[in-house]
CSV table of C-alpha atoms in Angstrom, one decimal:
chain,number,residue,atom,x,y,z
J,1,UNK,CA,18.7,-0.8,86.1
J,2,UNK,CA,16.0,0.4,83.5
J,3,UNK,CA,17.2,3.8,82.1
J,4,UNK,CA,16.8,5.3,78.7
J,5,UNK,CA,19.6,7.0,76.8
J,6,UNK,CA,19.8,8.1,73.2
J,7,UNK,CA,21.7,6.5,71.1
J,8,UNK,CA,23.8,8.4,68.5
J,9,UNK,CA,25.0,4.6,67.1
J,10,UNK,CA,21.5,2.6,66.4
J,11,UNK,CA,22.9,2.4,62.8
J,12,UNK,CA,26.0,0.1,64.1
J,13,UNK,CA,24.1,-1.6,66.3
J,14,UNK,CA,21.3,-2.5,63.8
J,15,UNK,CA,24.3,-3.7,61.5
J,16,UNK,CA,25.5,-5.8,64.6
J,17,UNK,CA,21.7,-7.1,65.3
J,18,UNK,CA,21.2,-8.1,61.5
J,19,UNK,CA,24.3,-9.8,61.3
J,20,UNK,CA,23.4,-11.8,64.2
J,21,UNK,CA,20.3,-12.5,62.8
J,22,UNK,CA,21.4,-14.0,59.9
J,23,UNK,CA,24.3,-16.7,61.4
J,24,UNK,CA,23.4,-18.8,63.3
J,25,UNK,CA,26.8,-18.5,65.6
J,26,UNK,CA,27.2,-17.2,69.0
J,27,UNK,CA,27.5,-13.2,69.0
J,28,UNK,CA,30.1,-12.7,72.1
J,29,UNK,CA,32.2,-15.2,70.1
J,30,UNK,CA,32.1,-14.4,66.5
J,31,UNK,CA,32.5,-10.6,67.4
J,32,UNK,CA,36.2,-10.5,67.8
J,33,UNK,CA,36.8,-12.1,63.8
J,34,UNK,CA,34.7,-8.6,62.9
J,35,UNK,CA,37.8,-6.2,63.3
J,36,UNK,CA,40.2,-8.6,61.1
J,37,UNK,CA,37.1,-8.5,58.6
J,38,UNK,CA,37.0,-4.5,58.3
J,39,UNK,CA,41.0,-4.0,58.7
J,40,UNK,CA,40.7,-5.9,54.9
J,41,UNK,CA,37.9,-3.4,54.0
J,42,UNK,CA,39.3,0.0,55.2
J,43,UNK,CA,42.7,-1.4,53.7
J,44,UNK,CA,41.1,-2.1,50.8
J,45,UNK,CA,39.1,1.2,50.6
J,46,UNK,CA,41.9,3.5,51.4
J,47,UNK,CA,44.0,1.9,48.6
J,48,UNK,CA,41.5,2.9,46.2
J,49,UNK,CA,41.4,6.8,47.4
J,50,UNK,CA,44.6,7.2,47.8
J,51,UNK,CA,45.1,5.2,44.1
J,52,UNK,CA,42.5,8.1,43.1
J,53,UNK,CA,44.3,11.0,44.5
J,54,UNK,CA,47.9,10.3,43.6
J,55,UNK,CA,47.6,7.6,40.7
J,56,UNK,CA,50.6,5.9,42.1
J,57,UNK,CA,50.8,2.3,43.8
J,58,UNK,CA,53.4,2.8,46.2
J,59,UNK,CA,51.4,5.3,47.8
J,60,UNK,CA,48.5,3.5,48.0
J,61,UNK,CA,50.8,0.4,49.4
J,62,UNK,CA,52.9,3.0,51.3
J,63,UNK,CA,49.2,4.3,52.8
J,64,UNK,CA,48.1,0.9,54.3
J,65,UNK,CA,51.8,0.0,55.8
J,66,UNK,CA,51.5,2.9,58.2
J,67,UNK,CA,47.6,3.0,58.2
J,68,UNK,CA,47.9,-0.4,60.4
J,69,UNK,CA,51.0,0.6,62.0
J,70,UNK,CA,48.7,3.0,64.4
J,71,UNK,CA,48.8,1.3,67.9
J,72,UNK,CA,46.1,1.6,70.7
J,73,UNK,CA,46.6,2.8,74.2
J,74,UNK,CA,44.4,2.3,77.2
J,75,UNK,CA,42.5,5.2,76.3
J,76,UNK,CA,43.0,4.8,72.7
J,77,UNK,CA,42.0,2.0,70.9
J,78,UNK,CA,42.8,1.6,67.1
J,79,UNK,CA,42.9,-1.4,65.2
J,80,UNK,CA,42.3,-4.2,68.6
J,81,UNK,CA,39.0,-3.9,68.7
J,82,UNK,CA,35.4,-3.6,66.1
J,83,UNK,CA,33.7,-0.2,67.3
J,84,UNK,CA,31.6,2.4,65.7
J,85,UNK,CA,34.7,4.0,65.1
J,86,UNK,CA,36.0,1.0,62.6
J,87,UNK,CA,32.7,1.3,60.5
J,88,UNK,CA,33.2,5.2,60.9
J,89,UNK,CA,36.3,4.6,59.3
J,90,UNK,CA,34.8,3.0,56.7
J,91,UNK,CA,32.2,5.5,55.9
J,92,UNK,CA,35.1,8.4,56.0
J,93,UNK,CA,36.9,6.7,53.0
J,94,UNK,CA,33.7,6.0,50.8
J,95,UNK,CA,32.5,9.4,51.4
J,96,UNK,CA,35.9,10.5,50.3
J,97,UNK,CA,36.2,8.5,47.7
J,98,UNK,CA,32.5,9.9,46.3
J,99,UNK,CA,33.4,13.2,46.8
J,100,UNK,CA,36.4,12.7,44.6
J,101,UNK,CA,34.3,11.1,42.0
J,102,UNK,CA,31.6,13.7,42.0
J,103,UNK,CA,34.0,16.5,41.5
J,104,UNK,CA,36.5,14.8,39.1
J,105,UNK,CA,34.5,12.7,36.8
J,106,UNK,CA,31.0,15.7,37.0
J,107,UNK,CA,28.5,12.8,37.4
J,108,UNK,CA,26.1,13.8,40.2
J,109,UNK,CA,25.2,10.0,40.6
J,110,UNK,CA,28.2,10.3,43.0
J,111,UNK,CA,26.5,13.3,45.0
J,112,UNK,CA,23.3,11.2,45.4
J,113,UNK,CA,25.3,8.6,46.6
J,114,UNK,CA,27.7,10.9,49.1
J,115,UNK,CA,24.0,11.8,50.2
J,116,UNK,CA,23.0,8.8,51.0
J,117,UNK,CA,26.7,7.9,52.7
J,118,UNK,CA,26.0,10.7,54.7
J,119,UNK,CA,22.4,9.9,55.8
J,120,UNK,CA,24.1,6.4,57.1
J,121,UNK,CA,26.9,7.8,58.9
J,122,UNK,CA,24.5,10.5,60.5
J,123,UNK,CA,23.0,7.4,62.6
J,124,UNK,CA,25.9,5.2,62.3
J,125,UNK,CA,28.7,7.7,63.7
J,126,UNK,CA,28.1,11.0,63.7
J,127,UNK,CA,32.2,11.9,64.5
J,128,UNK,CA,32.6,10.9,60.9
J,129,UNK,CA,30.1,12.7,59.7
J,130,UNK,CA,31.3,16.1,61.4
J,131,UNK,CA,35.0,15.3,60.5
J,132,UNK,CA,33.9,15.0,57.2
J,133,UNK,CA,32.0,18.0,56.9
J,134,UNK,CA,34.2,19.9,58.5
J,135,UNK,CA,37.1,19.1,56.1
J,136,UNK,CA,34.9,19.5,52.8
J,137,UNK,CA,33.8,22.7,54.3
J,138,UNK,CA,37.3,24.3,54.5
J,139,UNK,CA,38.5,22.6,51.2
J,140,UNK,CA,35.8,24.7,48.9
J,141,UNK,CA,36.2,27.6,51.4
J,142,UNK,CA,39.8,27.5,50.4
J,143,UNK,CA,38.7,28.0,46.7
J,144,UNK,CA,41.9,25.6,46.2
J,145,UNK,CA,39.6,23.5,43.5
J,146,UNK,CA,37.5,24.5,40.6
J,147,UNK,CA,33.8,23.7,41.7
J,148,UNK,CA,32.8,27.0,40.6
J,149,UNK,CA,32.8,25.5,37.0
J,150,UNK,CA,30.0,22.9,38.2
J,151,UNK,CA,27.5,25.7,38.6
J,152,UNK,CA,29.1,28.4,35.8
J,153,UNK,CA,30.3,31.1,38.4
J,154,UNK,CA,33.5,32.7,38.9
J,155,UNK,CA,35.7,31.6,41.7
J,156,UNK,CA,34.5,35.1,43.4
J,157,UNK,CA,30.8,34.5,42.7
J,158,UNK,CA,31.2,30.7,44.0
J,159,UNK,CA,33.1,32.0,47.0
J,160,UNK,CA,30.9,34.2,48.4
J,161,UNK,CA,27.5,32.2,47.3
J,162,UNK,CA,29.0,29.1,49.2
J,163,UNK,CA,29.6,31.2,52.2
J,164,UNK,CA,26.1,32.9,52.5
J,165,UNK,CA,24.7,29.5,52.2
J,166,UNK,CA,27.0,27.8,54.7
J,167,UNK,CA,26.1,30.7,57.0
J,168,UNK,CA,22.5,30.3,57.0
J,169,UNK,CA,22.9,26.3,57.1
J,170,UNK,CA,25.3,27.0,60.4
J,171,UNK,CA,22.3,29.2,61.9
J,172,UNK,CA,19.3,26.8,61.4
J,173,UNK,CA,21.8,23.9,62.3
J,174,UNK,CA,22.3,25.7,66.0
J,175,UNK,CA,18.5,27.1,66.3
J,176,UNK,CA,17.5,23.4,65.4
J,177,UNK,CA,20.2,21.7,67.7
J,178,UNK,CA,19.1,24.5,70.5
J,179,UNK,CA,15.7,23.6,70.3
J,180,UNK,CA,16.5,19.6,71.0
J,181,UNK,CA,18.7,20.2,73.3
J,182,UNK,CA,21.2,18.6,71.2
J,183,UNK,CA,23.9,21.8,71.3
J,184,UNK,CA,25.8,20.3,74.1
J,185,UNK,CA,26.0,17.3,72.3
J,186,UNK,CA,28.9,19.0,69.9
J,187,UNK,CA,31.2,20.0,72.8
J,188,UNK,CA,33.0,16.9,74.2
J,189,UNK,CA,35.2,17.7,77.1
J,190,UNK,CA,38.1,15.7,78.8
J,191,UNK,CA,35.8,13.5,80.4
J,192,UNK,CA,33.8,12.0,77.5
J,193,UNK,CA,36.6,9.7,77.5
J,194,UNK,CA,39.2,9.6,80.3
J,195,UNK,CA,42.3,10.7,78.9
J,196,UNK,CA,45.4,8.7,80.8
J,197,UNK,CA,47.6,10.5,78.4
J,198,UNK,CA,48.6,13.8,76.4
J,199,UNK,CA,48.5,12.1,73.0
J,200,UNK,CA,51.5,13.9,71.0
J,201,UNK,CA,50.5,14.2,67.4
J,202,UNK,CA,54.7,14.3,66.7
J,203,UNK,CA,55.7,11.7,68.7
J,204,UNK,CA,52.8,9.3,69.1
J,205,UNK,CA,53.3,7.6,65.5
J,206,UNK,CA,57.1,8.3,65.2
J,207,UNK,CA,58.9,7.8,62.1
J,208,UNK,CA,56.2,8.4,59.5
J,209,UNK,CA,55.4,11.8,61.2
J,210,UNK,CA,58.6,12.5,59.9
J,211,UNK,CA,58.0,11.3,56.1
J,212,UNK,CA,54.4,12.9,56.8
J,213,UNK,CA,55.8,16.8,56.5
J,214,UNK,CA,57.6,15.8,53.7
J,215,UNK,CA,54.5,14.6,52.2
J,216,UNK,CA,52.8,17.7,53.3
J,217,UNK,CA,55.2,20.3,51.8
J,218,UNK,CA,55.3,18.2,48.7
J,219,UNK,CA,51.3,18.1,48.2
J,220,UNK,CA,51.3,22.3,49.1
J,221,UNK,CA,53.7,23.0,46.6
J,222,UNK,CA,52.3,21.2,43.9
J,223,UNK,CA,49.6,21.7,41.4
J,224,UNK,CA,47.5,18.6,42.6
J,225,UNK,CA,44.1,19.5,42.8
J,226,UNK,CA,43.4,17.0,45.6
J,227,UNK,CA,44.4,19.0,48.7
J,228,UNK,CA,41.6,18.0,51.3
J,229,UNK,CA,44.5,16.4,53.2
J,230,UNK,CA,45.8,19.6,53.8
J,231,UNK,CA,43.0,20.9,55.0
J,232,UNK,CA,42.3,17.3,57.0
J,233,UNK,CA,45.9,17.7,58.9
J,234,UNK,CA,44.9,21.5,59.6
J,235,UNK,CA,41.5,21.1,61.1
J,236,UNK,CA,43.1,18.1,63.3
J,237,UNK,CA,45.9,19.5,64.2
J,238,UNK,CA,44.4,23.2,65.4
J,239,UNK,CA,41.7,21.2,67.2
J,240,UNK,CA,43.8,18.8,69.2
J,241,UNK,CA,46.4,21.5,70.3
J,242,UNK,CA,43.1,23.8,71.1
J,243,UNK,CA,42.1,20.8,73.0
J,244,UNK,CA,45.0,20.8,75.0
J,245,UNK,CA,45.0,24.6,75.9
J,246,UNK,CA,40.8,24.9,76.8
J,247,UNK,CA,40.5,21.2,77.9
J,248,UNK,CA,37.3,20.2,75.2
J,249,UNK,CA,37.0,19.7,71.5
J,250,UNK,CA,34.4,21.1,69.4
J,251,UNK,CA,32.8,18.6,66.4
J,252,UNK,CA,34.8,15.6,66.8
J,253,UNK,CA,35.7,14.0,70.5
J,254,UNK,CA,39.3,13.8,71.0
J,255,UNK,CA,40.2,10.7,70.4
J,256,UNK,CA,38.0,10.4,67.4
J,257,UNK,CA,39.6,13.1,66.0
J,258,UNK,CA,43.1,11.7,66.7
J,259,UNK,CA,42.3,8.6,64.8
J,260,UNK,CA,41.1,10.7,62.2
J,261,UNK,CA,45.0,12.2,62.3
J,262,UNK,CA,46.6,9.5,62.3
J,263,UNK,CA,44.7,8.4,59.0
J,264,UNK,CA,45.8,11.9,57.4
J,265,UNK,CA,49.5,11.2,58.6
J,266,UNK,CA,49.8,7.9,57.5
J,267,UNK,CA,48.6,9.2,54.0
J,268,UNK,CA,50.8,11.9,54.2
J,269,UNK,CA,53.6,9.9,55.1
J,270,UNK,CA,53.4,7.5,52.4
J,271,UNK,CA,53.7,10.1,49.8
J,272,UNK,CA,56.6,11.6,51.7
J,273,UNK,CA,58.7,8.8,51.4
J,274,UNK,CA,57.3,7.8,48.0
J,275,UNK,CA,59.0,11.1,47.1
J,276,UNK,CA,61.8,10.7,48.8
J,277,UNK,CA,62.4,7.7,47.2
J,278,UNK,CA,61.8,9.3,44.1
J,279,UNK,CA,64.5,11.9,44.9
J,280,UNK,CA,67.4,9.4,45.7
J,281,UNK,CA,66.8,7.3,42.6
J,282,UNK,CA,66.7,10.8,40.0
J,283,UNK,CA,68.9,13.5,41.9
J,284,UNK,CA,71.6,11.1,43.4
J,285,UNK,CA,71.4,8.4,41.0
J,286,UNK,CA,71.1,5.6,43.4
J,287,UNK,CA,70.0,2.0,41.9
J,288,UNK,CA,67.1,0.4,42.7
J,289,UNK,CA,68.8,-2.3,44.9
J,290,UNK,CA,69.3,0.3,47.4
J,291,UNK,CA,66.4,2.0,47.5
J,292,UNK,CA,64.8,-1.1,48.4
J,293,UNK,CA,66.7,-1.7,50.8
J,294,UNK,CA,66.3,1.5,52.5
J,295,UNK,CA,62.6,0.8,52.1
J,296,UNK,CA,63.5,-2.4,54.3
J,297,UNK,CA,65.2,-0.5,56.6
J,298,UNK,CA,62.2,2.1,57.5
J,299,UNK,CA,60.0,-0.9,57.6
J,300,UNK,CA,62.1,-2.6,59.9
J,301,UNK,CA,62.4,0.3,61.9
J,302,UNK,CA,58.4,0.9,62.0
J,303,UNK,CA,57.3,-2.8,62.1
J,304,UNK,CA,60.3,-4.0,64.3
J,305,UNK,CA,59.2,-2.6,68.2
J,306,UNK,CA,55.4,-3.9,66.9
J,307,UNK,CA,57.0,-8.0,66.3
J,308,UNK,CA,59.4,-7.5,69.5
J,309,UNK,CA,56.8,-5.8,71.9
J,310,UNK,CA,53.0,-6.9,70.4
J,311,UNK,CA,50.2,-4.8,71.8
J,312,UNK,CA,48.4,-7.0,74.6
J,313,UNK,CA,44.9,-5.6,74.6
J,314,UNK,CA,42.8,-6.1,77.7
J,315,UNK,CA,40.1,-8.5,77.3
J,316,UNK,CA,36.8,-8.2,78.2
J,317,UNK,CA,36.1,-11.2,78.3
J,318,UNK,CA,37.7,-14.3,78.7
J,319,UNK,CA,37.3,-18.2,78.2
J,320,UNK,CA,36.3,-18.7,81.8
J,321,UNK,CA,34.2,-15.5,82.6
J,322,UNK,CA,32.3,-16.8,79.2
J,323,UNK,CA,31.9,-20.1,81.0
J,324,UNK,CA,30.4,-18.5,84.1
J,325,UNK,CA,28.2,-16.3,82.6
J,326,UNK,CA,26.7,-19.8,80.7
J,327,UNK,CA,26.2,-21.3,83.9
J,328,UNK,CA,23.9,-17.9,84.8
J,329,UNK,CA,22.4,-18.1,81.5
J,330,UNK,CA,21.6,-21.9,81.9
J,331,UNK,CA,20.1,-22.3,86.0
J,332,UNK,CA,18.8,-19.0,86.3
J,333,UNK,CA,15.9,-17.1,85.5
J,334,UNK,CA,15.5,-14.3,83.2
J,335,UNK,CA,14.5,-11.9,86.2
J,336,UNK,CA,18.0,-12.2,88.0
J,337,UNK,CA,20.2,-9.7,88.7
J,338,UNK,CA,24.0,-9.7,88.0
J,339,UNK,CA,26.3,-7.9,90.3
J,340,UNK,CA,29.3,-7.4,88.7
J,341,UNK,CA,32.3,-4.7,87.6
J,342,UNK,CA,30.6,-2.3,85.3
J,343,UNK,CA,32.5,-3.0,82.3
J,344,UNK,CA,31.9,-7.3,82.6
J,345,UNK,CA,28.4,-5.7,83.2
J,346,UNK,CA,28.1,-4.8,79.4
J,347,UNK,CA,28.4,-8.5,79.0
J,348,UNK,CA,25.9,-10.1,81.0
J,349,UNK,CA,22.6,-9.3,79.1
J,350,UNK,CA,23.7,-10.0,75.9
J,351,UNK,CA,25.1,-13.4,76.7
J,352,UNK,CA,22.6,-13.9,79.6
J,353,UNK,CA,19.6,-12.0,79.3
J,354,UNK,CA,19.7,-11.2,82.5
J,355,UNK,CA,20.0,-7.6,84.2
J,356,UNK,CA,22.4,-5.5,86.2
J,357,UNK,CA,22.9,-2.8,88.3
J,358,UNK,CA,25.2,-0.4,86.5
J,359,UNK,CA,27.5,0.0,83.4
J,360,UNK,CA,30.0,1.9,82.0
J,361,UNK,CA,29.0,5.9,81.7
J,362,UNK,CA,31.2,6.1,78.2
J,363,UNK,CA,28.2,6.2,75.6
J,364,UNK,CA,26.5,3.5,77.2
J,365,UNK,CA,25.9,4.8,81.0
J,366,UNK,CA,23.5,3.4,83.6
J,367,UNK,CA,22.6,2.5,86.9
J,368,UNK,CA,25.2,2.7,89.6
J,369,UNK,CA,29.1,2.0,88.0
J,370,UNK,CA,31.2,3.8,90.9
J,371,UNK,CA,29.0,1.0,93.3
J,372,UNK,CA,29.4,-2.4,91.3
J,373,UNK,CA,32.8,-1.5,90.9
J,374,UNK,CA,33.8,-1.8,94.5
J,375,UNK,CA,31.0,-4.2,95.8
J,376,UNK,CA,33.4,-7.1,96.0
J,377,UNK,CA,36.6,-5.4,97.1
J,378,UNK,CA,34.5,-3.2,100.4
J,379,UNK,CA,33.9,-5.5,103.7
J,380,UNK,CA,30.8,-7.4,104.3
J,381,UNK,CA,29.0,-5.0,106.5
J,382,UNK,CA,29.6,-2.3,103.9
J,383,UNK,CA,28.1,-5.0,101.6
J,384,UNK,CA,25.0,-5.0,103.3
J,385,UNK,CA,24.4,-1.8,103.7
J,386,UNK,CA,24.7,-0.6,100.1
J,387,UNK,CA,22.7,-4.2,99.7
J,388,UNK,CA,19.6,-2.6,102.2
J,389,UNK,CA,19.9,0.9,101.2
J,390,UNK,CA,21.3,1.5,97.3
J,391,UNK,CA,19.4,-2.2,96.2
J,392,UNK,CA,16.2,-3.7,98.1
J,393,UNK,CA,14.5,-0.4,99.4
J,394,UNK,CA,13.9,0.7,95.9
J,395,UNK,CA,10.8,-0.4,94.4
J,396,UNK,CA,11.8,-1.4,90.9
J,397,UNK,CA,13.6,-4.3,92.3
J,398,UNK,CA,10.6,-5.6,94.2
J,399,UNK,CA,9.7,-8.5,91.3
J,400,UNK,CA,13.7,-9.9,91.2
J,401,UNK,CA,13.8,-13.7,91.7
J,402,UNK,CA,17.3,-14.2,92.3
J,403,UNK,CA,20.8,-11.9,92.8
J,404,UNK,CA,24.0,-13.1,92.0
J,405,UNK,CA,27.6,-11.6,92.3
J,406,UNK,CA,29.8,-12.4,89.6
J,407,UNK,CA,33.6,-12.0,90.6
J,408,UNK,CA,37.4,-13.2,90.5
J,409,UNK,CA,37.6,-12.8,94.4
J,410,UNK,CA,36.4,-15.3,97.3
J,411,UNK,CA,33.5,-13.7,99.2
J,412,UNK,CA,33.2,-14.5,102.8
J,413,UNK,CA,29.5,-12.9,103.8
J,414,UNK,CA,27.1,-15.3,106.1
J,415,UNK,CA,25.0,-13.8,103.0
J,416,UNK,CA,26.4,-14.8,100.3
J,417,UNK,CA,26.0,-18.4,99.0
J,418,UNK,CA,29.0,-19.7,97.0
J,419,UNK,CA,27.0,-21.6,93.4
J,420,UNK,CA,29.8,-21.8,91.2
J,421,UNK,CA,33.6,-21.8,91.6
J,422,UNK,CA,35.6,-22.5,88.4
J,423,UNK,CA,39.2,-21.5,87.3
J,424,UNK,CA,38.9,-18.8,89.8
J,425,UNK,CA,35.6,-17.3,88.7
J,426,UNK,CA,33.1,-17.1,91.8
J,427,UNK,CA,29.4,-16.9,91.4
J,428,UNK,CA,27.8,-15.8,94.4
J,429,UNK,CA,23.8,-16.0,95.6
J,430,UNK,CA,22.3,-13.5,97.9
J,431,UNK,CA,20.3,-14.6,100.4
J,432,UNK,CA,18.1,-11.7,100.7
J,433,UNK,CA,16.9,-13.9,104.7
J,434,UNK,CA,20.2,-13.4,106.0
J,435,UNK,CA,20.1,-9.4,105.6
J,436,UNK,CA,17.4,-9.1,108.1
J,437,UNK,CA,15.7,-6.6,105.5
């Protein structure tokens, strides 16, 4: 009903609330043009890093083709919705792009800004941030760079410096953690999300996985001094298939960190077939014609099963639950309590005001989810009992004015009073007399 959590996001959700703040639209409605709105910007920003890294377009245009071929799943949502993750996606690439700057270019402007990134992303989505530290930290572990020239030390000198310092950061980071009892908060087992599915990193995006370890071999054997995506694939790839032997994920939740994979693949992939391309057109002589073509073809083959089978996301919400929840919103009071599923439960205080008894446990959690969920499916004796027992004998709910159930099946309890019934939506009052409470 009333339960306090902390919340690892307030940095999205004061973006959402400012937002809000300043149009003058309805929220619930204007929230689903937000994800088209940062697909353009993570397009847009992943362009320009991998424009950075490579200095070659087709990459870049290579990079954004697969980058929005990356489907969702029931337990894995990608591009269909605008979450924490979308913004954290965001933050990723500008704190990529800084880092790039700040060690190409030697203007520590960047690093003050990467600091600031950072500091946003800490309270924005802290997956990104670990992701992202964890990455760097392995990149200048790997001496594979030349930062030692920053600070005028040898690469032995830098190496060793570097990892005394990231040692005793490691060891105040824990002791600090410990002492909040914020430790367990970097361990995320199978249940932080429900996992429906074992999410193969080979087979889950197809094709481009395929292009992808070409692009891989192609950026290890070179003398490109970019190789955090090397190290991006290898700290994803070790932690997903740990994942799948010990059953949690250290750092970065699972499905977080696959999103974070599928990013590094669809990077890695572009430059594989850029290369390949390259190959056809110098070693075999093959004219342009047909090398566009066979760029056609992959396309095709990609973009094809997307246009002949489109993803069909489950809404939330639709037109006439919206409509419903309006009529709560307009005839009731702001003390009334909404019994409904726990995930239509996220919706009714932010279009209502009004309160409920329990929502999902994913990052939100709450009240009583396993009850609401069944309350209108169980018979009406069951009904009043968790009524009497779960409901009116606590105290907190002595000062509610009204309770309604909000649901998509007819209700037959001497109870419950039918007071709305549109396009088979059923708003129900109880009558708290007829319990014999």
């Amino acid at each position: 009903f009333e339960i306090k959590i902390l919340n690892l996001e307030a940095g999205f959700h004061f973006f959402l609330a400012f937002i809000f703040a300043i149009i003058p639209l309805e929220p619930v409605l204007l929230y689903k043009y937000f994800i088209i709105f940062f697909m353009i910007i993570n397009s847009l920003l992943l362009f320009y890093l991998t424009k950075l890294h490579f200095n070659n377009f087709y990459v870049s245009l290579f990079s954004i083709l697969f980058y929005g071929t990356i489907k969702s799943t029931g337990d894995f949502l990608a591009h269909n919705y605008f979450l924490p993750l979308t913004v954290g996606t965001s933050l990723l690439f500008l704190a990529l792009i800084l880092f790039y700057k700040w060690e190409i270019e030697n203007k520590n402007k960047y690093l003050i800004y990467l600091f600031l990134i950072a500091l946003v992303t800490a309270i924005t989505y802290p997956p990104t941030l670990t992701f992202f530290a964890s990455i760097i930290f392995l990149y200048i572990l790997s001496m594979d760079h030349e930062l030692n020239k920053k600070f005028n030390l040898s690469k032995k000198r830098f190496f060793w410096g570097f990892l005394g310092i990231s040692i005793v950061t490691i060891i105040l980071a824990i002791i600090i953690l410990n002492y909040l009892n914020w430790l367990d908060k970097l361990i995320f087992y199978e249940s932080w999300t429900p996992i429906k599915s074992k999410l193969s990193p080979i087979f889950f995006f197809g094709i481009p996985s395929f292009f992808a370890i070409l692009g891989l071999t192609k950026l290890a054997l070179t003398q490109n001094k970019q190789k955090i995506l090397i190290y991006s694939f290898l700290f994803s790839i070790i932690n997903i298939y740990l994942s799948y032997i010990f059953g949690f994920t250290i750092l970065v939740p699972f499905h977080r960190l696959f999103a974070f994979y599928l990013i590094t693949i669809s990077i890695l992939a572009s430059l594989g077939i850029v290369t390949t391309i390259n190959f056809l057109n110098e070693k075999l002589n093959i004219k342009n014609t047909i090398i566009l073509i066979l760029i056609i073809i992959i396309l095709a083959l990609i973009y094809l099963p997307l246009i002949l089978n489109p993803l069909k996301p489950p809404h939330i919400l639709d037109d006439k639950t919206y409509n419903a929840m309006q009529f709560i919103k307009d005839n009731y009071q702001k003390e009334t309590v909404v019994i409904t599923d726990s995930l239509t439960s996220t919706l009714i205080n932010p279009i209502t005001g009004k309160k409920v008894l329990g929502i999902i446990s994913a990052n939100i959690a709450g009240g009583v989810p396993e009850k609401v969920n069944i309350f209108s499916e169980i018979n009406c004796e069951d009904k009043k009992y968790s009524l009497i027992n779960d409901y009116y004998s606590k105290q907190k709910f002595k000062n509610v004015k009204e309770t309604l159930v909000l649901t998509k099946k007819i209700q037959n309890c001497p109870f419950l009073k039918e007071v709305y019934n549109k396009e088979e939506i059923y708003i129900y009052k109880i009558e708290k007399e007829k319990l014999a409470i």
